Amino acid sequence: MWTPPGQNQSWVSEFILLGFSGDPTFNRILFISFLLLYLSSVLGNGLIIALICLDIQLHTPMYFFLCILSLLDMGCVTTTMPQMLVHLLARSQTISFASCWLQMYVFGALGLTECIFFVVMAYDRYVAICHPLHYTVILSWGLCIRLAAGTWACGFFFSLIHTFLTMRLPYCGPNVVNHYFCEGPSVRSLACMDTHLIEMVDLVISVFMVVAPLSLILASYIRIGQTIIKIKSTQGRCKAFSTCASHVTVVTLFYAPATYIYMKPNSSYSPEQDKQISLFYNVFPAFLNPVVYSLRNKDIKGAFLKVMGWGRVPW
């Protein structure tokens, strides 16, 4: 569907999201699978948030940051998956231009916020291991709140730039997006003009929001590794390593596919491949994060047992 804006130009007023398959039977299988993934993600992250809020022993900077990470994960999957689930069963797979704009903006804002927020979590682990005696002094509640607010502000600001530049392009048709949600590179590939300049702006944003945070995370863990090596007791080294293993796992799950999607030029755009890879930084991290953090964390297990009235964890 298109709307004529003037004599010499036209633009689309809605997009069609192809999703994963045109086979109704396969779509029903995908619906059940993704519904279970979505519910597990929301319930798992919601449980972590509830436990941290209810157990006063978890009111520390580390768990405050974990609570925010769970909130970001819930937001990311809720921005994309409910619509995808509807489209898997519905005959119409259209999304209005305004809804596509909003979805791209919110998903980008939450995703970019999470990129920067991993740096804050790495800094938390750096202070906890390298400066344990000054942990509560350095990471005061005032600083924690400012760090969290700063990451959200940066994420929403840079997402606004990315979304504005993408959606102000002329889209004259076709209007079929080979994706399951309105992701920037997928929508931009339909533009009726050269997008080289906007690709360069996106690359600069990606360097600032992906490469720079990842470099800071690596620098933090190099310092952490140097400190762990100096710990004399094997038990102490294992405990220090264990506190970082969950964060490293989550960062790898998120950054590897996101970097591949957003750091490559539009000329390398491969719709089918990119659509599948996007699941690895959109859906799966939100599903796996609660599992990674809860299985490796005695405090979370203990809080769950206390809330359930089963006493403290015995191990």
mmCIF file of C-alpha atoms in Angstrom:
data_model
loop_
_atom_site.group_PDB
_atom_site.id
_atom_site.type_symbol
_atom_site.label_atom_id
_atom_site.label_comp_id
_atom_site.label_asym_id
_atom_site.label_seq_id
_atom_site.Cartn_x
_atom_site.Cartn_y
_atom_site.Cartn_z
ATOM 1 C CA MET A 1 0.000 0.000 0.000
ATOM 2 C CA TRP A 2 1.310 3.437 -0.897
ATOM 3 C CA THR A 3 0.322 7.055 -0.388
ATOM 4 C CA PRO A 4 1.122 9.803 -2.963
ATOM 5 C CA PRO A 5 2.887 12.733 -1.268
ATOM 6 C CA GLY A 6 3.235 14.814 -4.401
ATOM 7 C CA GLN A 7 3.439 14.766 -8.136
ATOM 8 C CA ASN A 8 6.827 13.095 -8.583
ATOM 9 C CA GLN A 9 7.178 10.881 -5.509
ATOM 10 C CA SER A 10 5.304 8.287 -3.484
ATOM 11 C CA TRP A 11 5.901 6.473 -0.252
ATOM 12 C CA VAL A 12 4.573 3.394 1.455
ATOM 13 C CA SER A 13 2.213 3.768 4.408
ATOM 14 C CA GLU A 14 2.730 0.244 5.750
ATOM 15 C CA PHE A 15 5.175 -2.641 5.554
ATOM 16 C CA ILE A 16 4.673 -6.388 5.226
ATOM 17 C CA LEU A 17 6.848 -8.504 7.533
ATOM 18 C CA LEU A 18 7.574 -11.836 5.862
ATOM 19 C CA GLY A 19 8.593 -13.634 9.058
ATOM 20 C CA PHE A 20 10.139 -17.083 8.821
ATOM 21 C CA SER A 21 7.835 -19.178 6.644
ATOM 22 C CA GLY A 22 4.744 -19.097 4.461
ATOM 23 C CA ASP A 23 3.736 -22.642 5.434
ATOM 24 C CA PRO A 24 0.804 -22.520 7.925
ATOM 25 C CA THR A 25 1.737 -25.859 9.515
ATOM 26 C CA PHE A 26 5.348 -24.832 10.085
ATOM 27 C CA ASN A 27 4.176 -21.461 11.374
ATOM 28 C CA ARG A 28 2.072 -23.181 14.037
ATOM 29 C CA ILE A 29 5.131 -25.144 15.164
ATOM 30 C CA LEU A 30 7.134 -21.922 15.274
ATOM 31 C CA PHE A 31 4.313 -20.235 17.202
ATOM 32 C CA ILE A 32 4.391 -22.859 19.957
ATOM 33 C CA SER A 33 8.201 -22.800 20.126
ATOM 34 C CA PHE A 34 8.506 -19.017 20.259
ATOM 35 C CA LEU A 35 5.580 -18.694 22.665
ATOM 36 C CA LEU A 36 7.338 -21.009 25.105
ATOM 37 C CA LEU A 37 10.595 -19.070 24.633
ATOM 38 C CA TYR A 38 8.828 -15.766 25.215
ATOM 39 C CA LEU A 39 6.942 -16.895 28.301
ATOM 40 C CA SER A 40 10.099 -18.473 29.743
ATOM 41 C CA SER A 41 12.054 -15.271 29.101
ATOM 42 C CA VAL A 42 9.471 -13.009 30.726
ATOM 43 C CA LEU A 43 8.879 -15.319 33.690
ATOM 44 C CA GLY A 44 12.592 -15.982 34.240
ATOM 45 C CA ASN A 45 13.623 -12.344 34.118
ATOM 46 C CA GLY A 46 10.542 -11.306 36.080
ATOM 47 C CA LEU A 47 11.452 -13.818 38.781
ATOM 48 C CA ILE A 48 14.978 -12.419 39.071
ATOM 49 C CA ILE A 49 13.601 -8.875 39.400
ATOM 50 C CA ALA A 50 11.095 -9.984 42.049
ATOM 51 C CA LEU A 51 13.701 -11.904 44.074
ATOM 52 C CA ILE A 52 16.119 -8.977 44.060
ATOM 53 C CA CYS A 53 13.384 -6.587 45.160
ATOM 54 C CA LEU A 54 12.057 -8.905 47.891
ATOM 55 C CA ASP A 55 15.329 -10.110 49.451
ATOM 56 C CA ILE A 56 17.132 -7.314 51.294
ATOM 57 C CA GLN A 57 20.409 -9.273 51.168
ATOM 58 C CA LEU A 58 20.382 -8.798 47.384
ATOM 59 C CA HIS A 59 20.182 -5.007 47.679
ATOM 60 C CA THR A 60 23.760 -4.536 46.478
ATOM 61 C CA PRO A 61 25.178 -2.808 43.350
ATOM 62 C CA MET A 62 25.776 -6.136 41.573
ATOM 63 C CA TYR A 63 22.166 -7.271 41.926
ATOM 64 C CA PHE A 64 20.852 -3.784 41.213
ATOM 65 C CA PHE A 65 22.619 -3.979 37.845
ATOM 66 C CA LEU A 66 21.386 -7.538 37.283
ATOM 67 C CA CYS A 67 17.832 -6.342 37.944
ATOM 68 C CA ILE A 68 18.200 -3.649 35.278
ATOM 69 C CA LEU A 69 19.664 -6.167 32.804
ATOM 70 C CA SER A 70 16.623 -8.406 33.334
ATOM 71 C CA LEU A 71 14.349 -5.417 32.756
ATOM 72 C CA LEU A 72 16.156 -4.609 29.492
ATOM 73 C CA ASP A 73 15.876 -8.227 28.326
ATOM 74 C CA MET A 74 12.156 -8.296 29.061
ATOM 75 C CA GLY A 75 11.713 -5.053 27.158
ATOM 76 C CA CYS A 76 13.630 -6.290 24.092
ATOM 77 C CA VAL A 77 11.653 -9.504 23.644
ATOM 78 C CA THR A 78 8.341 -7.792 24.399
ATOM 79 C CA THR A 79 9.042 -5.187 21.709
ATOM 80 C CA THR A 80 9.313 -7.816 18.969
ATOM 81 C CA MET A 81 7.949 -11.231 19.929
ATOM 82 C CA PRO A 82 4.231 -10.574 20.629
ATOM 83 C CA GLN A 83 3.814 -9.107 17.148
ATOM 84 C CA MET A 84 5.806 -11.964 15.623
ATOM 85 C CA LEU A 85 3.554 -14.482 17.395
ATOM 86 C CA VAL A 86 0.439 -12.761 16.039
ATOM 87 C CA HIS A 87 1.844 -12.731 12.502
ATOM 88 C CA LEU A 88 2.637 -16.459 12.679
ATOM 89 C CA LEU A 89 -1.082 -17.210 12.975
ATOM 90 C CA ALA A 90 -2.731 -14.235 11.269
ATOM 91 C CA ARG A 91 -3.339 -13.902 7.552
ATOM 92 C CA SER A 92 -2.239 -10.275 7.497
ATOM 93 C CA GLN A 93 1.392 -9.560 8.294
ATOM 94 C CA THR A 94 1.285 -5.813 7.840
ATOM 95 C CA ILE A 95 2.622 -3.158 10.192
ATOM 96 C CA SER A 96 1.912 0.546 9.784
ATOM 97 C CA PHE A 97 4.720 2.972 9.047
ATOM 98 C CA ALA A 98 4.282 4.635 12.459
ATOM 99 C CA SER A 99 4.277 1.282 14.293
ATOM 100 C CA CYS A 100 7.396 0.212 12.414
ATOM 101 C CA TRP A 101 9.054 3.521 13.377
ATOM 102 C CA LEU A 102 8.136 2.997 17.033
ATOM 103 C CA GLN A 103 9.251 -0.642 17.119
ATOM 104 C CA MET A 104 12.595 0.187 15.514
ATOM 105 C CA TYR A 105 13.158 3.026 17.965
ATOM 106 C CA VAL A 106 12.248 1.152 21.163
ATOM 107 C CA PHE A 107 14.141 -2.013 20.195
ATOM 108 C CA GLY A 108 17.192 0.014 19.179
ATOM 109 C CA ALA A 109 17.037 2.079 22.381
ATOM 110 C CA LEU A 110 16.876 -0.982 24.631
ATOM 111 C CA GLY A 111 19.552 -2.809 22.623
ATOM 112 C CA LEU A 112 21.971 0.143 22.663
ATOM 113 C CA THR A 113 21.313 0.671 26.364
ATOM 114 C CA GLU A 114 22.207 -2.968 26.981
ATOM 115 C CA CYS A 115 25.439 -2.539 24.965
ATOM 116 C CA ILE A 116 26.606 0.237 27.285
ATOM 117 C CA PHE A 117 25.169 -1.379 30.382
ATOM 118 C CA PHE A 118 27.469 -4.378 29.993
ATOM 119 C CA VAL A 119 30.354 -1.940 30.539
ATOM 120 C CA VAL A 120 28.797 -0.861 33.839
ATOM 121 C CA MET A 121 28.461 -4.501 34.895
ATOM 122 C CA ALA A 122 32.092 -5.166 33.913
ATOM 123 C CA TYR A 123 33.151 -2.150 35.990
ATOM 124 C CA ASP A 124 31.190 -3.567 38.919
ATOM 125 C CA ARG A 125 33.113 -6.855 38.670
ATOM 126 C CA TYR A 126 36.401 -4.956 38.286
ATOM 127 C CA VAL A 127 35.824 -3.002 41.507
ATOM 128 C CA ALA A 128 34.585 -6.110 43.374
ATOM 129 C CA ILE A 129 37.684 -8.168 42.498
ATOM 130 C CA CYS A 130 40.435 -5.566 42.178
ATOM 131 C CA HIS A 131 39.306 -3.256 45.009
ATOM 132 C CA PRO A 132 37.143 -5.439 47.280
ATOM 133 C CA LEU A 133 37.762 -3.419 50.457
ATOM 134 C CA HIS A 134 36.549 -0.211 48.791
ATOM 135 C CA TYR A 135 33.663 -1.789 46.832
ATOM 136 C CA THR A 136 30.780 -0.108 48.678
ATOM 137 C CA VAL A 137 32.668 3.194 48.876
ATOM 138 C CA ILE A 138 33.468 3.365 45.146
ATOM 139 C CA LEU A 139 30.103 2.000 43.966
ATOM 140 C CA SER A 140 27.848 4.127 46.124
ATOM 141 C CA TRP A 141 24.124 4.067 45.441
ATOM 142 C CA GLY A 142 24.333 7.562 43.999
ATOM 143 C CA LEU A 143 26.947 6.465 41.462
ATOM 144 C CA CYS A 144 24.991 3.298 40.611
ATOM 145 C CA ILE A 145 21.858 5.303 39.852
ATOM 146 C CA ARG A 146 23.800 7.833 37.756
ATOM 147 C CA LEU A 147 25.494 5.053 35.771
ATOM 148 C CA ALA A 148 22.170 3.335 35.107
ATOM 149 C CA ALA A 149 20.420 6.581 34.126
ATOM 150 C CA GLY A 150 23.334 7.552 31.869
ATOM 151 C CA THR A 151 23.222 4.278 29.940
ATOM 152 C CA TRP A 152 19.463 4.601 29.364
ATOM 153 C CA ALA A 153 19.842 8.221 28.210
ATOM 154 C CA CYS A 154 22.631 7.316 25.742
ATOM 155 C CA GLY A 155 20.727 4.328 24.383
ATOM 156 C CA PHE A 156 17.516 6.246 23.717
ATOM 157 C CA PHE A 157 19.372 9.250 22.263
ATOM 158 C CA PHE A 158 21.465 7.315 19.744
ATOM 159 C CA SER A 159 18.532 5.102 18.806
ATOM 160 C CA LEU A 160 16.580 8.255 17.981
ATOM 161 C CA ILE A 161 19.330 9.325 15.559
ATOM 162 C CA HIS A 162 19.459 5.871 13.929
ATOM 163 C CA THR A 163 15.671 5.581 13.625
ATOM 164 C CA PHE A 164 15.142 9.135 12.387
ATOM 165 C CA LEU A 165 17.752 8.788 9.634
ATOM 166 C CA THR A 166 16.370 5.393 8.560
ATOM 167 C CA MET A 167 12.672 6.252 8.551
ATOM 168 C CA ARG A 168 13.049 9.656 6.863
ATOM 169 C CA LEU A 169 14.324 7.895 3.732
ATOM 170 C CA PRO A 170 11.874 7.694 0.806
ATOM 171 C CA TYR A 171 10.202 4.276 0.594
ATOM 172 C CA CYS A 172 8.486 4.086 -2.772
ATOM 173 C CA GLY A 173 7.931 0.333 -2.895
ATOM 174 C CA PRO A 174 8.204 -2.579 -2.648
ATOM 175 C CA ASN A 175 7.154 -2.625 1.000
ATOM 176 C CA VAL A 176 7.980 -6.249 1.875
ATOM 177 C CA VAL A 177 10.480 -6.527 4.731
ATOM 178 C CA ASN A 178 12.188 -9.913 4.831
ATOM 179 C CA HIS A 179 12.296 -10.028 8.624
ATOM 180 C CA TYR A 180 10.090 -10.755 11.627
ATOM 181 C CA PHE A 181 10.316 -7.201 12.974
ATOM 182 C CA CYS A 182 11.310 -3.728 11.805
ATOM 183 C CA GLU A 183 15.066 -3.890 12.141
ATOM 184 C CA GLY A 184 17.069 -0.979 10.739
ATOM 185 C CA PRO A 185 19.172 -2.712 8.041
ATOM 186 C CA SER A 186 16.188 -4.758 6.805
ATOM 187 C CA VAL A 187 13.935 -1.717 6.382
ATOM 188 C CA ARG A 188 16.703 0.495 5.005
ATOM 189 C CA SER A 189 17.372 -1.967 2.182
ATOM 190 C CA LEU A 190 13.964 -0.975 0.717
ATOM 191 C CA ALA A 191 14.792 2.737 0.444
ATOM 192 C CA CYS A 192 14.493 4.394 -2.972
ATOM 193 C CA MET A 193 17.786 6.277 -2.716
ATOM 194 C CA ASP A 194 21.447 5.700 -2.014
ATOM 195 C CA THR A 195 21.915 4.961 1.708
ATOM 196 C CA HIS A 196 25.705 5.182 1.794
ATOM 197 C CA LEU A 197 25.771 8.326 3.948
ATOM 198 C CA ILE A 198 23.336 6.885 6.487
ATOM 199 C CA GLU A 199 25.354 3.668 6.555
ATOM 200 C CA MET A 200 28.405 5.734 7.493
ATOM 201 C CA VAL A 201 26.487 7.468 10.291
ATOM 202 C CA ASP A 202 25.285 4.066 11.537
ATOM 203 C CA LEU A 203 28.866 2.795 11.419
ATOM 204 C CA VAL A 204 30.026 5.700 13.585
ATOM 205 C CA ILE A 205 27.206 5.009 16.059
ATOM 206 C CA SER A 206 28.099 1.304 16.040
ATOM 207 C CA VAL A 207 31.761 2.066 16.753
ATOM 208 C CA PHE A 208 30.785 4.344 19.615
ATOM 209 C CA MET A 209 28.066 2.075 21.041
ATOM 210 C CA VAL A 210 29.455 -1.404 20.267
ATOM 211 C CA VAL A 211 33.216 -1.352 19.653
ATOM 212 C CA ALA A 212 34.058 1.178 22.384
ATOM 213 C CA PRO A 213 32.008 -0.612 25.102
ATOM 214 C CA LEU A 214 33.424 -3.975 24.047
ATOM 215 C CA SER A 215 36.963 -2.563 24.280
ATOM 216 C CA LEU A 216 36.272 -1.250 27.785
ATOM 217 C CA ILE A 217 34.861 -4.644 28.807
ATOM 218 C CA LEU A 218 37.981 -6.397 27.499
ATOM 219 C CA ALA A 219 40.217 -3.904 29.313
ATOM 220 C CA SER A 220 38.293 -4.515 32.548
ATOM 221 C CA TYR A 221 38.689 -8.265 32.274
ATOM 222 C CA ILE A 222 42.371 -8.019 31.461
ATOM 223 C CA ARG A 223 42.830 -6.161 34.741
ATOM 224 C CA ILE A 224 40.575 -8.666 36.508
ATOM 225 C CA GLY A 225 42.590 -11.561 35.068
ATOM 226 C CA GLN A 226 45.837 -10.010 36.271
ATOM 227 C CA THR A 227 44.368 -9.665 39.757
ATOM 228 C CA ILE A 228 43.015 -13.233 39.811
ATOM 229 C CA ILE A 229 46.435 -14.648 38.866
ATOM 230 C CA LYS A 230 47.933 -12.919 41.907
ATOM 231 C CA ILE A 231 45.459 -14.612 44.291
ATOM 232 C CA LYS A 232 47.398 -17.330 46.120
ATOM 233 C CA SER A 233 44.633 -19.711 47.148
ATOM 234 C CA THR A 234 42.992 -21.930 44.525
ATOM 235 C CA GLN A 235 39.617 -21.492 46.202
ATOM 236 C CA GLY A 236 39.973 -17.705 46.029
ATOM 237 C CA ARG A 237 40.837 -17.815 42.331
ATOM 238 C CA CYS A 238 37.880 -20.091 41.577
ATOM 239 C CA LYS A 239 35.491 -17.841 43.491
ATOM 240 C CA ALA A 240 36.759 -14.721 41.698
ATOM 241 C CA PHE A 241 36.523 -16.433 38.317
ATOM 242 C CA SER A 242 33.008 -17.687 39.066
ATOM 243 C CA THR A 243 31.743 -14.159 39.715
ATOM 244 C CA CYS A 244 32.837 -13.135 36.207
ATOM 245 C CA ALA A 245 31.942 -16.255 34.212
ATOM 246 C CA SER A 246 28.217 -15.442 34.004
ATOM 247 C CA HIS A 247 28.864 -11.922 32.762
ATOM 248 C CA VAL A 248 31.372 -13.083 30.133
ATOM 249 C CA THR A 249 28.876 -15.680 28.865
ATOM 250 C CA VAL A 250 26.062 -13.137 28.552
ATOM 251 C CA VAL A 251 28.295 -10.543 26.856
ATOM 252 C CA THR A 252 29.461 -13.097 24.285
ATOM 253 C CA LEU A 253 25.893 -14.211 23.507
ATOM 254 C CA PHE A 254 24.823 -10.616 22.925
ATOM 255 C CA TYR A 255 27.797 -8.941 21.253
ATOM 256 C CA ALA A 256 28.859 -11.572 18.725
ATOM 257 C CA PRO A 257 25.645 -11.610 16.608
ATOM 258 C CA ALA A 258 24.849 -7.908 17.188
ATOM 259 C CA THR A 259 28.296 -6.879 15.950
ATOM 260 C CA TYR A 260 27.880 -9.018 12.842
ATOM 261 C CA ILE A 261 24.506 -7.480 11.965
ATOM 262 C CA TYR A 262 25.233 -3.806 12.612
ATOM 263 C CA MET A 263 28.912 -3.484 11.694
ATOM 264 C CA LYS A 264 28.703 -4.808 8.145
ATOM 265 C CA PRO A 265 27.866 -2.652 5.079
ATOM 266 C CA ASN A 266 24.402 -2.698 3.528
ATOM 267 C CA SER A 267 25.877 -4.286 0.391
ATOM 268 C CA SER A 268 26.523 -7.438 2.440
ATOM 269 C CA TYR A 269 22.892 -7.615 3.573
ATOM 270 C CA SER A 270 21.626 -11.220 3.525
ATOM 271 C CA PRO A 271 17.968 -11.261 4.645
ATOM 272 C CA GLU A 272 17.553 -14.933 5.483
ATOM 273 C CA GLN A 273 20.851 -15.203 7.312
ATOM 274 C CA ASP A 274 20.437 -11.918 9.195
ATOM 275 C CA LYS A 275 16.910 -12.845 10.233
ATOM 276 C CA GLN A 276 18.146 -16.023 11.885
ATOM 277 C CA ILE A 277 21.211 -14.413 13.452
ATOM 278 C CA SER A 278 19.079 -11.661 15.010
ATOM 279 C CA LEU A 279 17.422 -14.311 17.174
ATOM 280 C CA PHE A 280 20.762 -14.810 18.926
ATOM 281 C CA TYR A 281 20.852 -11.261 20.304
ATOM 282 C CA ASN A 282 17.110 -10.634 20.563
ATOM 283 C CA VAL A 283 15.408 -13.809 21.795
ATOM 284 C CA PHE A 284 18.003 -16.230 23.140
ATOM 285 C CA PRO A 285 19.932 -13.924 25.513
ATOM 286 C CA ALA A 286 16.699 -12.954 27.283
ATOM 287 C CA PHE A 287 15.878 -16.654 27.637
ATOM 288 C CA LEU A 288 19.364 -17.769 28.711
ATOM 289 C CA ASN A 289 20.347 -14.903 31.025
ATOM 290 C CA PRO A 290 18.120 -16.016 33.939
ATOM 291 C CA VAL A 291 19.407 -19.582 33.521
ATOM 292 C CA VAL A 292 23.056 -18.482 33.432
ATOM 293 C CA TYR A 293 22.776 -16.205 36.454
ATOM 294 C CA SER A 294 20.515 -18.385 38.603
ATOM 295 C CA LEU A 295 22.341 -21.693 38.068
ATOM 296 C CA ARG A 296 25.717 -20.166 38.974
ATOM 297 C CA ASN A 297 24.508 -17.950 41.796
ATOM 298 C CA LYS A 298 23.978 -19.220 45.336
ATOM 299 C CA ASP A 299 22.452 -15.919 46.480
ATOM 300 C CA ILE A 300 19.696 -16.106 43.848
ATOM 301 C CA LYS A 301 19.011 -19.741 44.731
ATOM 302 C CA GLY A 302 18.905 -18.888 48.422
ATOM 303 C CA ALA A 303 16.538 -15.960 47.837
ATOM 304 C CA PHE A 304 14.215 -18.195 45.806
ATOM 305 C CA LEU A 305 14.090 -20.839 48.538
ATOM 306 C CA LYS A 306 13.448 -18.191 51.199
ATOM 307 C CA VAL A 307 10.597 -16.663 49.208
ATOM 308 C CA MET A 308 9.122 -20.128 48.681
ATOM 309 C CA GLY A 309 9.426 -20.776 52.430
ATOM 310 C CA TRP A 310 11.851 -23.690 52.021
ATOM 311 C CA GLY A 311 14.633 -22.179 54.094
ATOM 312 C CA ARG A 312 18.131 -21.333 52.957
ATOM 313 C CA VAL A 313 19.920 -23.223 50.247
ATOM 314 C CA PRO A 314 21.863 -26.151 51.787
ATOM 315 C CA TRP A 315 24.981 -25.984 49.542
#
